[in-house]
Amino acid sequence: MSRIDGQVRIVGAGLLGASIGHALVLAGVDVILHDASRANLRLAIDYGAGRAAAADDSPVLVVVAVPPDATAETVEAELAAWPHATVTDVASVKAGILAELTNSGADTSRYVGSHPLAGRERGGAISARADLFVGRPWVITGSGPRRRVVEDLVIELGALPITMTAEEHDASVALVSHVPQIIASLLARRLGAAPESAVALSGQGLRDTTRIASSDPELWVQILGANALPVAEILRAYRDDLDTVLSALVSPEAPGARRAVAEVLAGGNAGVARIPGKHGQSKRFSQLVVRVNDEPGQLARLLTDIGDAGVNMEDLRLEHSPGAQFGLAEISVLPEVEARLESELESRGWTIAGASA
């Protein structure tokens, strides 16, 4: 039985809106979809994310999933159209939206801001999936009795509700989401004019650090503009660190130059160690790198052997360089089972290419 008692109206049938719709439909909720684009709306409905609006609709919850520059205006309109409904949004900035609503005189007692920390590089209803939010943090910035409705939505979707103020949220996502987008884009931009011979050498490290650089520029212009001050503050600190490294590389034999570079790199080690593991757990995992031949069924056999060994795999990454006849599977496991898994896999004929904590 769903935690949501009543209809849910979703405004915006893109990746987030349609994914919310899919998950709620699977839970038996009556989902009403609306989108300014008729084509987007029909596509989301065809994929099963919900139904079209009807004259007798009476939603208990409205989820606004439109671009940031239209969020406040849309929330205000939905608050006016549905005077008994709780209205939330999933925009990636919060303080500016709340300020706009307050200045407009909207009934903010029924508005609860929220933001799921989930997504994909590809957008639109065609990329939506019901499990998009499972295990992912979902910030709720509102308070009061209406908060429970949004919290029930978050839990229903399998996400992890986290309480923050709008200002705390914007400062946090500037660090963990908005600035990484800029850094990834700057790094990938260097590839545009690089010779083909250099790009052909690309490995998993470059793929990992540039993955999000394929995101929609128009959307990110809106996001960065709405959270400009926190992002700019962090980028100034990045600039200071970059200047330190640059000075050391220009004069590598100068006293303290190597130490300066080492301290920046060590600071990176410390930062990576703080990134939560699966499901938000603050655990550091060990990695086994296993060679997998480029043959049908090999990856499935590896996963089966890991399961037969009684080990829970925390994460999996694959690297397959073009032209190679094998790939590398990086298996993340708890440190205490690493040695046992390595021994089990070797006894089953697997080649361990490396291990690291």
mmCIF file of C-alpha atoms in Angstrom:
data_model
loop_
_atom_site.group_PDB
_atom_site.id
_atom_site.type_symbol
_atom_site.label_atom_id
_atom_site.label_comp_id
_atom_site.label_asym_id
_atom_site.label_seq_id
_atom_site.Cartn_x
_atom_site.Cartn_y
_atom_site.Cartn_z
ATOM 1 C CA MET A 1 0.000 0.000 0.000
ATOM 2 C CA SER A 2 1.326 3.438 -0.963
ATOM 3 C CA ARG A 3 2.200 6.074 1.614
ATOM 4 C CA ILE A 4 0.519 8.621 -0.695
ATOM 5 C CA ASP A 5 -3.224 8.802 -0.030
ATOM 6 C CA GLY A 6 -4.687 10.570 -3.039
ATOM 7 C CA GLN A 7 -3.781 11.860 -6.480
ATOM 8 C CA VAL A 8 -0.377 13.290 -7.343
ATOM 9 C CA ARG A 9 -0.031 15.881 -10.096
ATOM 10 C CA ILE A 10 3.378 16.192 -11.768
ATOM 11 C CA VAL A 11 4.124 19.331 -13.755
ATOM 12 C CA GLY A 12 7.003 18.692 -16.128
ATOM 13 C CA ALA A 13 7.325 15.326 -17.884
ATOM 14 C CA GLY A 14 11.094 15.261 -18.290
ATOM 15 C CA LEU A 15 13.585 12.887 -16.675
ATOM 16 C CA LEU A 16 12.784 13.693 -13.035
ATOM 17 C CA GLY A 17 9.045 14.232 -13.435
ATOM 18 C CA ALA A 18 8.510 11.107 -15.505
ATOM 19 C CA SER A 19 10.726 9.020 -13.197
ATOM 20 C CA ILE A 20 8.651 10.117 -10.196
ATOM 21 C CA GLY A 21 5.545 9.231 -12.175
ATOM 22 C CA HIS A 22 6.795 5.740 -13.043
ATOM 23 C CA ALA A 23 7.636 4.954 -9.423
ATOM 24 C CA LEU A 24 4.277 6.195 -8.138
ATOM 25 C CA VAL A 25 2.298 4.357 -10.814
ATOM 26 C CA LEU A 26 4.044 1.127 -9.792
ATOM 27 C CA ALA A 27 2.959 1.873 -6.210
ATOM 28 C CA GLY A 28 -0.671 2.183 -7.320
ATOM 29 C CA VAL A 29 -0.922 5.977 -7.122
ATOM 30 C CA ASP A 30 -3.159 7.912 -9.530
ATOM 31 C CA VAL A 31 -0.595 10.140 -11.291
ATOM 32 C CA ILE A 32 -1.668 13.180 -13.316
ATOM 33 C CA LEU A 33 0.886 14.487 -15.812
ATOM 34 C CA HIS A 34 1.126 17.976 -17.265
ATOM 35 C CA ASP A 35 3.752 19.492 -19.526
ATOM 36 C CA ALA A 36 3.874 22.693 -21.566
ATOM 37 C CA SER A 37 4.943 20.563 -24.517
ATOM 38 C CA ARG A 38 2.166 18.325 -25.812
ATOM 39 C CA ALA A 39 4.711 16.062 -27.460
ATOM 40 C CA ASN A 40 6.622 15.573 -24.183
ATOM 41 C CA LEU A 41 3.356 14.922 -22.358
ATOM 42 C CA ARG A 42 2.151 12.309 -24.843
ATOM 43 C CA LEU A 43 5.527 10.568 -24.787
ATOM 44 C CA ALA A 44 5.577 10.337 -20.982
ATOM 45 C CA ILE A 45 2.012 9.006 -20.958
ATOM 46 C CA ASP A 46 2.860 6.445 -23.646
ATOM 47 C CA TYR A 47 5.746 5.236 -21.506
ATOM 48 C CA GLY A 48 3.378 4.784 -18.546
ATOM 49 C CA ALA A 49 4.490 7.622 -16.255
ATOM 50 C CA GLY A 50 0.904 8.742 -15.617
ATOM 51 C CA ARG A 51 -2.253 9.974 -17.307
ATOM 52 C CA ALA A 52 -3.531 13.228 -18.791
ATOM 53 C CA ALA A 53 -5.388 15.721 -16.620
ATOM 54 C CA ALA A 54 -9.179 15.431 -16.168
ATOM 55 C CA ALA A 55 -11.823 17.953 -15.138
ATOM 56 C CA ASP A 56 -12.491 16.300 -11.769
ATOM 57 C CA ASP A 57 -8.854 16.010 -10.644
ATOM 58 C CA SER A 58 -8.168 16.847 -6.993
ATOM 59 C CA PRO A 59 -4.499 16.206 -6.194
ATOM 60 C CA VAL A 60 -3.237 16.089 -2.618
ATOM 61 C CA LEU A 61 0.311 16.716 -3.817
ATOM 62 C CA VAL A 62 1.729 18.663 -6.754
ATOM 63 C CA VAL A 63 5.336 18.059 -7.843
ATOM 64 C CA VAL A 64 6.831 20.802 -10.020
ATOM 65 C CA ALA A 65 9.638 19.426 -12.197
ATOM 66 C CA VAL A 66 10.340 22.240 -14.660
ATOM 67 C CA PRO A 67 13.576 24.134 -15.441
ATOM 68 C CA PRO A 68 14.868 26.385 -12.622
ATOM 69 C CA ASP A 69 14.020 29.659 -14.344
ATOM 70 C CA ALA A 70 10.346 28.639 -14.525
ATOM 71 C CA THR A 71 10.042 26.896 -11.150
ATOM 72 C CA ALA A 72 8.884 29.760 -8.925
ATOM 73 C CA GLU A 73 6.294 30.951 -11.442
ATOM 74 C CA THR A 74 4.969 27.406 -11.899
ATOM 75 C CA VAL A 75 4.826 26.718 -8.149
ATOM 76 C CA GLU A 76 2.873 29.945 -7.634
ATOM 77 C CA ALA A 77 0.373 28.967 -10.349
ATOM 78 C CA GLU A 78 -0.090 25.451 -8.902
ATOM 79 C CA LEU A 79 -0.627 26.831 -5.388
ATOM 80 C CA ALA A 80 -3.382 29.059 -6.764
ATOM 81 C CA ALA A 81 -4.962 26.326 -8.895
ATOM 82 C CA TRP A 82 -5.096 23.699 -6.120
ATOM 83 C CA PRO A 83 -5.863 25.498 -2.831
ATOM 84 C CA HIS A 84 -5.879 22.302 -0.746
ATOM 85 C CA ALA A 85 -2.773 20.649 -2.175
ATOM 86 C CA THR A 86 0.777 20.584 -0.890
ATOM 87 C CA VAL A 87 3.164 21.798 -3.600
ATOM 88 C CA THR A 88 6.828 20.841 -3.847
ATOM 89 C CA ASP A 89 9.488 21.214 -6.530
ATOM 90 C CA VAL A 90 12.611 19.308 -7.485
ATOM 91 C CA ALA A 91 14.781 22.194 -8.708
ATOM 92 C CA SER A 92 18.477 22.071 -7.850
ATOM 93 C CA VAL A 93 18.438 25.525 -6.234
ATOM 94 C CA LYS A 94 16.199 26.458 -3.340
ATOM 95 C CA ALA A 95 16.849 29.870 -1.731
ATOM 96 C CA GLY A 96 16.062 31.961 -4.816
ATOM 97 C CA ILE A 97 12.806 30.096 -5.488
ATOM 98 C CA LEU A 98 11.601 30.592 -1.910
ATOM 99 C CA ALA A 99 12.495 34.299 -2.083
ATOM 100 C CA GLU A 100 10.555 34.727 -5.344
ATOM 101 C CA LEU A 101 7.492 33.020 -3.893
ATOM 102 C CA THR A 102 7.629 35.105 -0.718
ATOM 103 C CA ASN A 103 7.963 38.347 -2.657
ATOM 104 C CA SER A 104 5.042 37.394 -4.904
ATOM 105 C CA GLY A 105 2.699 36.903 -1.951
ATOM 106 C CA ALA A 106 2.097 33.212 -2.696
ATOM 107 C CA ASP A 107 0.753 30.940 0.045
ATOM 108 C CA THR A 108 4.103 29.473 1.069
ATOM 109 C CA SER A 109 2.507 27.645 4.020
ATOM 110 C CA ARG A 110 1.594 24.921 1.482
ATOM 111 C CA TYR A 111 4.952 24.971 -0.309
ATOM 112 C CA VAL A 112 7.762 22.589 0.675
ATOM 113 C CA GLY A 113 10.979 22.883 -1.318
ATOM 114 C CA SER A 114 12.885 19.707 -2.119
ATOM 115 C CA HIS A 115 15.667 18.400 -4.344
ATOM 116 C CA PRO A 116 16.583 14.804 -5.246
ATOM 117 C CA LEU A 117 20.307 14.266 -5.758
ATOM 118 C CA ALA A 118 19.752 11.936 -8.674
ATOM 119 C CA GLY A 119 19.828 12.134 -12.449
ATOM 120 C CA ARG A 120 21.340 10.869 -15.663
ATOM 121 C CA GLU A 121 23.434 12.413 -18.415
ATOM 122 C CA ARG A 122 20.468 12.015 -20.765
ATOM 123 C CA GLY A 123 17.187 13.793 -20.157
ATOM 124 C CA GLY A 124 13.564 13.472 -21.195
ATOM 125 C CA ALA A 125 10.790 10.984 -20.569
ATOM 126 C CA ILE A 126 12.536 8.409 -22.760
ATOM 127 C CA SER A 127 15.369 8.185 -20.185
ATOM 128 C CA ALA A 128 13.098 8.057 -17.116
ATOM 129 C CA ARG A 129 13.219 5.062 -14.780
ATOM 130 C CA ALA A 130 11.238 4.104 -11.698
ATOM 131 C CA ASP A 131 14.353 3.277 -9.633
ATOM 132 C CA LEU A 132 16.162 6.550 -10.337
ATOM 133 C CA PHE A 133 15.877 7.750 -6.735
ATOM 134 C CA VAL A 134 16.468 4.500 -4.850
ATOM 135 C CA GLY A 135 19.136 4.997 -2.192
ATOM 136 C CA ARG A 136 19.776 8.592 -3.274
ATOM 137 C CA PRO A 137 19.699 11.626 -0.934
ATOM 138 C CA TRP A 138 16.635 13.874 -1.295
ATOM 139 C CA VAL A 139 16.859 17.220 0.484
ATOM 140 C CA ILE A 140 13.695 18.716 1.998
ATOM 141 C CA THR A 141 14.009 22.397 2.871
ATOM 142 C CA GLY A 142 10.487 23.126 4.051
ATOM 143 C CA SER A 143 9.024 22.694 7.538
ATOM 144 C CA GLY A 144 5.618 22.607 9.194
ATOM 145 C CA PRO A 145 2.763 20.093 8.860
ATOM 146 C CA ARG A 146 2.996 19.948 5.038
ATOM 147 C CA ARG A 147 6.513 18.568 5.216
ATOM 148 C CA ARG A 148 5.186 15.088 6.069
ATOM 149 C CA VAL A 149 3.466 14.811 2.678
ATOM 150 C CA VAL A 150 6.732 15.417 0.836
ATOM 151 C CA GLU A 151 8.638 13.131 3.189
ATOM 152 C CA ASP A 152 6.140 10.357 2.420
ATOM 153 C CA LEU A 153 6.808 10.918 -1.296
ATOM 154 C CA VAL A 154 10.564 10.678 -0.797
ATOM 155 C CA ILE A 155 10.302 7.461 1.222
ATOM 156 C CA GLU A 156 7.829 5.984 -1.283
ATOM 157 C CA LEU A 157 10.392 6.514 -4.047
ATOM 158 C CA GLY A 158 13.104 4.760 -2.036
ATOM 159 C CA ALA A 159 15.166 7.916 -1.480
ATOM 160 C CA LEU A 160 16.772 9.138 1.760
ATOM 161 C CA PRO A 161 15.131 12.305 3.165
ATOM 162 C CA ILE A 162 17.610 14.898 4.456
ATOM 163 C CA THR A 163 16.634 18.130 6.236
ATOM 164 C CA MET A 164 18.417 21.389 5.350
ATOM 165 C CA THR A 165 17.612 25.061 5.109
ATOM 166 C CA ALA A 166 17.434 26.496 1.607
ATOM 167 C CA GLU A 167 20.729 28.302 2.153
ATOM 168 C CA GLU A 168 22.489 25.194 3.487
ATOM 169 C CA HIS A 169 21.239 23.233 0.492
ATOM 170 C CA ASP A 170 22.488 25.750 -2.068
ATOM 171 C CA ALA A 171 25.934 25.954 -0.463
ATOM 172 C CA SER A 172 26.174 22.156 -0.322
ATOM 173 C CA VAL A 173 25.169 21.452 -3.927
ATOM 174 C CA ALA A 174 27.530 24.175 -5.108
ATOM 175 C CA LEU A 175 30.354 22.052 -3.686
ATOM 176 C CA VAL A 176 29.244 18.527 -4.600
ATOM 177 C CA SER A 177 27.305 19.114 -7.846
ATOM 178 C CA HIS A 178 27.552 22.530 -9.467
ATOM 179 C CA VAL A 179 31.307 23.113 -9.289
ATOM 180 C CA PRO A 180 32.106 19.512 -10.367
ATOM 181 C CA GLN A 181 29.996 20.173 -13.478
ATOM 182 C CA ILE A 182 32.163 23.180 -14.330
ATOM 183 C CA ILE A 183 35.420 21.331 -13.631
ATOM 184 C CA ALA A 184 34.366 18.346 -15.752
ATOM 185 C CA SER A 185 33.340 20.649 -18.595
ATOM 186 C CA LEU A 186 36.620 22.568 -18.484
ATOM 187 C CA LEU A 187 38.585 19.335 -18.567
ATOM 188 C CA ALA A 188 36.548 17.917 -21.461
ATOM 189 C CA ARG A 189 36.847 21.225 -23.342
ATOM 190 C CA ARG A 190 40.604 20.658 -23.634
ATOM 191 C CA LEU A 191 39.839 17.560 -25.715
ATOM 192 C CA GLY A 192 38.132 19.556 -28.455
ATOM 193 C CA ALA A 193 41.344 20.681 -30.128
ATOM 194 C CA ALA A 194 43.493 17.716 -29.049
ATOM 195 C CA PRO A 195 45.009 15.492 -31.761
ATOM 196 C CA GLU A 196 43.211 12.227 -32.416
ATOM 197 C CA SER A 197 46.320 10.303 -31.386
ATOM 198 C CA ALA A 198 46.095 11.813 -27.900
ATOM 199 C CA VAL A 199 42.358 11.234 -27.477
ATOM 200 C CA ALA A 200 42.835 7.594 -28.529
ATOM 201 C CA LEU A 201 44.881 7.064 -25.362
ATOM 202 C CA SER A 202 41.906 7.927 -23.131
ATOM 203 C CA GLY A 203 41.405 5.594 -20.202
ATOM 204 C CA GLN A 204 38.902 5.129 -17.395
ATOM 205 C CA GLY A 205 40.296 8.041 -15.382
ATOM 206 C CA LEU A 206 39.418 10.518 -18.120
ATOM 207 C CA ARG A 207 36.021 8.886 -18.674
ATOM 208 C CA ASP A 208 35.235 9.116 -14.952
ATOM 209 C CA THR A 209 36.230 12.749 -14.603
ATOM 210 C CA THR A 210 34.443 13.957 -17.755
ATOM 211 C CA ARG A 211 31.274 11.818 -17.616
ATOM 212 C CA ILE A 212 28.978 14.674 -16.572
ATOM 213 C CA ALA A 213 30.453 17.046 -19.162
ATOM 214 C CA SER A 214 27.854 15.790 -21.651
ATOM 215 C CA SER A 215 25.023 17.433 -19.651
ATOM 216 C CA ASP A 216 22.646 19.978 -21.216
ATOM 217 C CA PRO A 217 24.398 23.418 -21.405
ATOM 218 C CA GLU A 218 21.134 25.392 -21.442
ATOM 219 C CA LEU A 219 19.922 23.775 -18.218
ATOM 220 C CA TRP A 220 23.250 24.288 -16.510
ATOM 221 C CA VAL A 221 23.388 27.957 -17.451
ATOM 222 C CA GLN A 222 20.120 28.325 -15.509
ATOM 223 C CA ILE A 223 21.342 26.314 -12.524
ATOM 224 C CA LEU A 224 24.670 28.112 -12.233
ATOM 225 C CA GLY A 225 23.049 31.503 -12.643
ATOM 226 C CA ALA A 226 20.606 30.736 -9.827
ATOM 227 C CA ASN A 227 23.388 29.620 -7.476
ATOM 228 C CA ALA A 228 26.116 31.947 -8.684
ATOM 229 C CA LEU A 229 27.527 33.305 -5.400
ATOM 230 C CA PRO A 230 28.162 29.942 -3.636
ATOM 231 C CA VAL A 231 29.663 28.517 -6.837
ATOM 232 C CA ALA A 232 31.924 31.540 -7.344
ATOM 233 C CA GLU A 233 33.186 31.292 -3.752
ATOM 234 C CA ILE A 234 34.256 27.670 -4.222
ATOM 235 C CA LEU A 235 35.821 28.383 -7.607
ATOM 236 C CA ARG A 236 38.012 31.055 -6.012
ATOM 237 C CA ALA A 237 39.383 28.379 -3.673
ATOM 238 C CA TYR A 238 39.956 26.101 -6.686
ATOM 239 C CA ARG A 239 41.821 28.947 -8.379
ATOM 240 C CA ASP A 240 44.080 29.375 -5.347
ATOM 241 C CA ASP A 241 44.922 25.656 -5.323
ATOM 242 C CA LEU A 242 45.539 25.696 -9.071
ATOM 243 C CA ASP A 243 47.837 28.699 -8.739
ATOM 244 C CA THR A 244 49.812 26.813 -6.098
ATOM 245 C CA VAL A 245 50.291 23.819 -8.387
ATOM 246 C CA LEU A 246 51.047 26.016 -11.388
ATOM 247 C CA SER A 247 53.760 27.916 -9.533
ATOM 248 C CA ALA A 248 55.321 24.650 -8.387
ATOM 249 C CA LEU A 249 55.329 23.209 -11.916
ATOM 250 C CA VAL A 250 56.831 26.345 -13.439
ATOM 251 C CA SER A 251 59.721 26.105 -10.954
ATOM 252 C CA PRO A 252 59.824 22.419 -9.930
ATOM 253 C CA GLU A 253 63.309 22.742 -8.394
ATOM 254 C CA ALA A 254 62.366 25.673 -6.167
ATOM 255 C CA PRO A 255 62.396 24.979 -2.425
ATOM 256 C CA GLY A 256 59.028 23.598 -1.305
ATOM 257 C CA ALA A 257 57.678 23.066 -4.843
ATOM 258 C CA ARG A 258 57.371 19.297 -4.575
ATOM 259 C CA ARG A 259 55.905 19.571 -1.107
ATOM 260 C CA ALA A 260 53.245 21.988 -2.364
ATOM 261 C CA VAL A 261 52.163 19.554 -5.085
ATOM 262 C CA ALA A 262 52.223 16.626 -2.663
ATOM 263 C CA GLU A 263 50.013 18.489 -0.181
ATOM 264 C CA VAL A 264 47.418 19.251 -2.869
ATOM 265 C CA LEU A 265 47.364 15.599 -3.939
ATOM 266 C CA ALA A 266 47.187 14.397 -0.328
ATOM 267 C CA GLY A 267 44.300 16.769 0.238
ATOM 268 C CA GLY A 268 42.553 15.029 -2.630
ATOM 269 C CA ASN A 269 43.112 11.667 -0.948
ATOM 270 C CA ALA A 270 41.530 12.985 2.237
ATOM 271 C CA GLY A 271 38.563 14.379 0.344
ATOM 272 C CA VAL A 272 37.868 11.168 -1.565
ATOM 273 C CA ALA A 273 37.908 9.234 1.717
ATOM 274 C CA ARG A 274 34.956 11.344 2.928
ATOM 275 C CA ILE A 275 32.670 10.516 -0.012
ATOM 276 C CA PRO A 276 29.920 8.204 1.278
ATOM 277 C CA GLY A 277 29.676 4.679 -0.068
ATOM 278 C CA LYS A 278 26.616 2.779 -1.175
ATOM 279 C CA HIS A 279 23.335 4.002 0.305
ATOM 280 C CA GLY A 280 25.063 6.952 1.968
ATOM 281 C CA GLN A 281 27.226 4.803 4.249
ATOM 282 C CA SER A 282 30.446 6.470 5.363
ATOM 283 C CA LYS A 283 32.615 3.481 4.464
ATOM 284 C CA ARG A 284 35.764 3.150 2.418
ATOM 285 C CA PHE A 285 35.744 0.126 0.141
ATOM 286 C CA SER A 286 38.551 -1.970 -1.256
ATOM 287 C CA GLN A 287 38.793 -2.670 -4.977
ATOM 288 C CA LEU A 288 39.763 -5.829 -6.828
ATOM 289 C CA VAL A 289 40.531 -5.434 -10.532
ATOM 290 C CA VAL A 290 39.688 -8.607 -12.440
ATOM 291 C CA ARG A 291 40.580 -9.349 -16.050
ATOM 292 C CA VAL A 292 37.482 -10.341 -18.055
ATOM 293 C CA ASN A 293 37.948 -11.814 -21.538
ATOM 294 C CA ASP A 294 35.885 -10.240 -24.309
ATOM 295 C CA GLU A 295 33.655 -13.271 -24.764
ATOM 296 C CA PRO A 296 29.900 -13.793 -24.299
ATOM 297 C CA GLY A 297 28.862 -14.679 -20.755
ATOM 298 C CA GLN A 298 32.161 -13.843 -19.047
ATOM 299 C CA LEU A 299 30.871 -10.915 -16.995
ATOM 300 C CA ALA A 300 27.796 -12.909 -15.939
ATOM 301 C CA ARG A 301 30.078 -15.769 -14.823
ATOM 302 C CA LEU A 302 32.190 -13.344 -12.768
ATOM 303 C CA LEU A 303 29.153 -11.940 -10.972
ATOM 304 C CA THR A 304 27.864 -15.457 -10.308
ATOM 305 C CA ASP A 305 31.227 -16.507 -8.857
ATOM 306 C CA ILE A 306 31.246 -13.456 -6.558
ATOM 307 C CA GLY A 307 27.782 -14.402 -5.327
ATOM 308 C CA ASP A 308 28.761 -18.051 -4.865
ATOM 309 C CA ALA A 309 31.702 -16.857 -2.747
ATOM 310 C CA GLY A 310 29.179 -15.247 -0.375
ATOM 311 C CA VAL A 311 30.518 -11.722 -0.932
ATOM 312 C CA ASN A 312 28.319 -8.665 -1.377
ATOM 313 C CA MET A 313 29.555 -6.475 -4.225
ATOM 314 C CA GLU A 314 29.254 -2.802 -3.242
ATOM 315 C CA ASP A 315 30.014 -1.345 -6.676
ATOM 316 C CA LEU A 316 31.186 -2.328 -10.154
ATOM 317 C CA ARG A 317 33.071 -0.379 -12.802
ATOM 318 C CA LEU A 318 34.066 -1.657 -16.225
ATOM 319 C CA GLU A 319 36.902 -0.517 -18.471
ATOM 320 C CA HIS A 320 37.223 -1.821 -22.001
ATOM 321 C CA SER A 321 39.729 -0.022 -24.176
ATOM 322 C CA PRO A 322 38.971 0.001 -27.918
ATOM 323 C CA GLY A 323 40.708 -2.855 -29.739
ATOM 324 C CA ALA A 324 41.527 -4.833 -26.590
ATOM 325 C CA GLN A 325 40.439 -8.465 -26.379
ATOM 326 C CA PHE A 326 39.658 -8.178 -22.673
ATOM 327 C CA GLY A 327 38.226 -5.723 -20.177
ATOM 328 C CA LEU A 328 38.889 -4.864 -16.555
ATOM 329 C CA ALA A 329 36.186 -5.120 -13.921
ATOM 330 C CA GLU A 330 36.819 -3.119 -10.758
ATOM 331 C CA ILE A 331 34.898 -4.787 -7.920
ATOM 332 C CA SER A 332 34.339 -2.752 -4.733
ATOM 333 C CA VAL A 333 33.926 -4.765 -1.542
ATOM 334 C CA LEU A 334 34.300 -4.246 2.198
ATOM 335 C CA PRO A 335 37.997 -4.383 3.185
ATOM 336 C CA GLU A 336 37.480 -7.362 5.508
ATOM 337 C CA VAL A 337 36.365 -9.643 2.645
ATOM 338 C CA GLU A 338 38.904 -8.519 0.042
ATOM 339 C CA ALA A 339 41.495 -11.241 0.686
ATOM 340 C CA ARG A 340 38.884 -13.997 0.792
ATOM 341 C CA LEU A 341 37.292 -12.869 -2.486
ATOM 342 C CA GLU A 342 40.679 -12.607 -4.199
ATOM 343 C CA SER A 343 41.512 -16.169 -3.145
ATOM 344 C CA GLU A 344 38.095 -17.465 -4.218
ATOM 345 C CA LEU A 345 38.268 -15.838 -7.651
ATOM 346 C CA GLU A 346 41.805 -17.062 -8.329
ATOM 347 C CA SER A 347 40.744 -20.594 -7.419
ATOM 348 C CA ARG A 348 37.978 -20.287 -10.035
ATOM 349 C CA GLY A 349 40.450 -19.316 -12.756
ATOM 350 C CA TRP A 350 40.143 -15.520 -12.705
ATOM 351 C CA THR A 351 43.202 -13.287 -13.159
ATOM 352 C CA ILE A 352 43.453 -10.527 -10.551
ATOM 353 C CA ALA A 353 45.011 -7.492 -12.216
ATOM 354 C CA GLY A 354 45.271 -5.418 -9.074
ATOM 355 C CA ALA A 355 43.879 -4.611 -5.647
ATOM 356 C CA SER A 356 43.695 -1.356 -3.746
ATOM 357 C CA ALA A 357 42.097 -0.032 -0.569
#
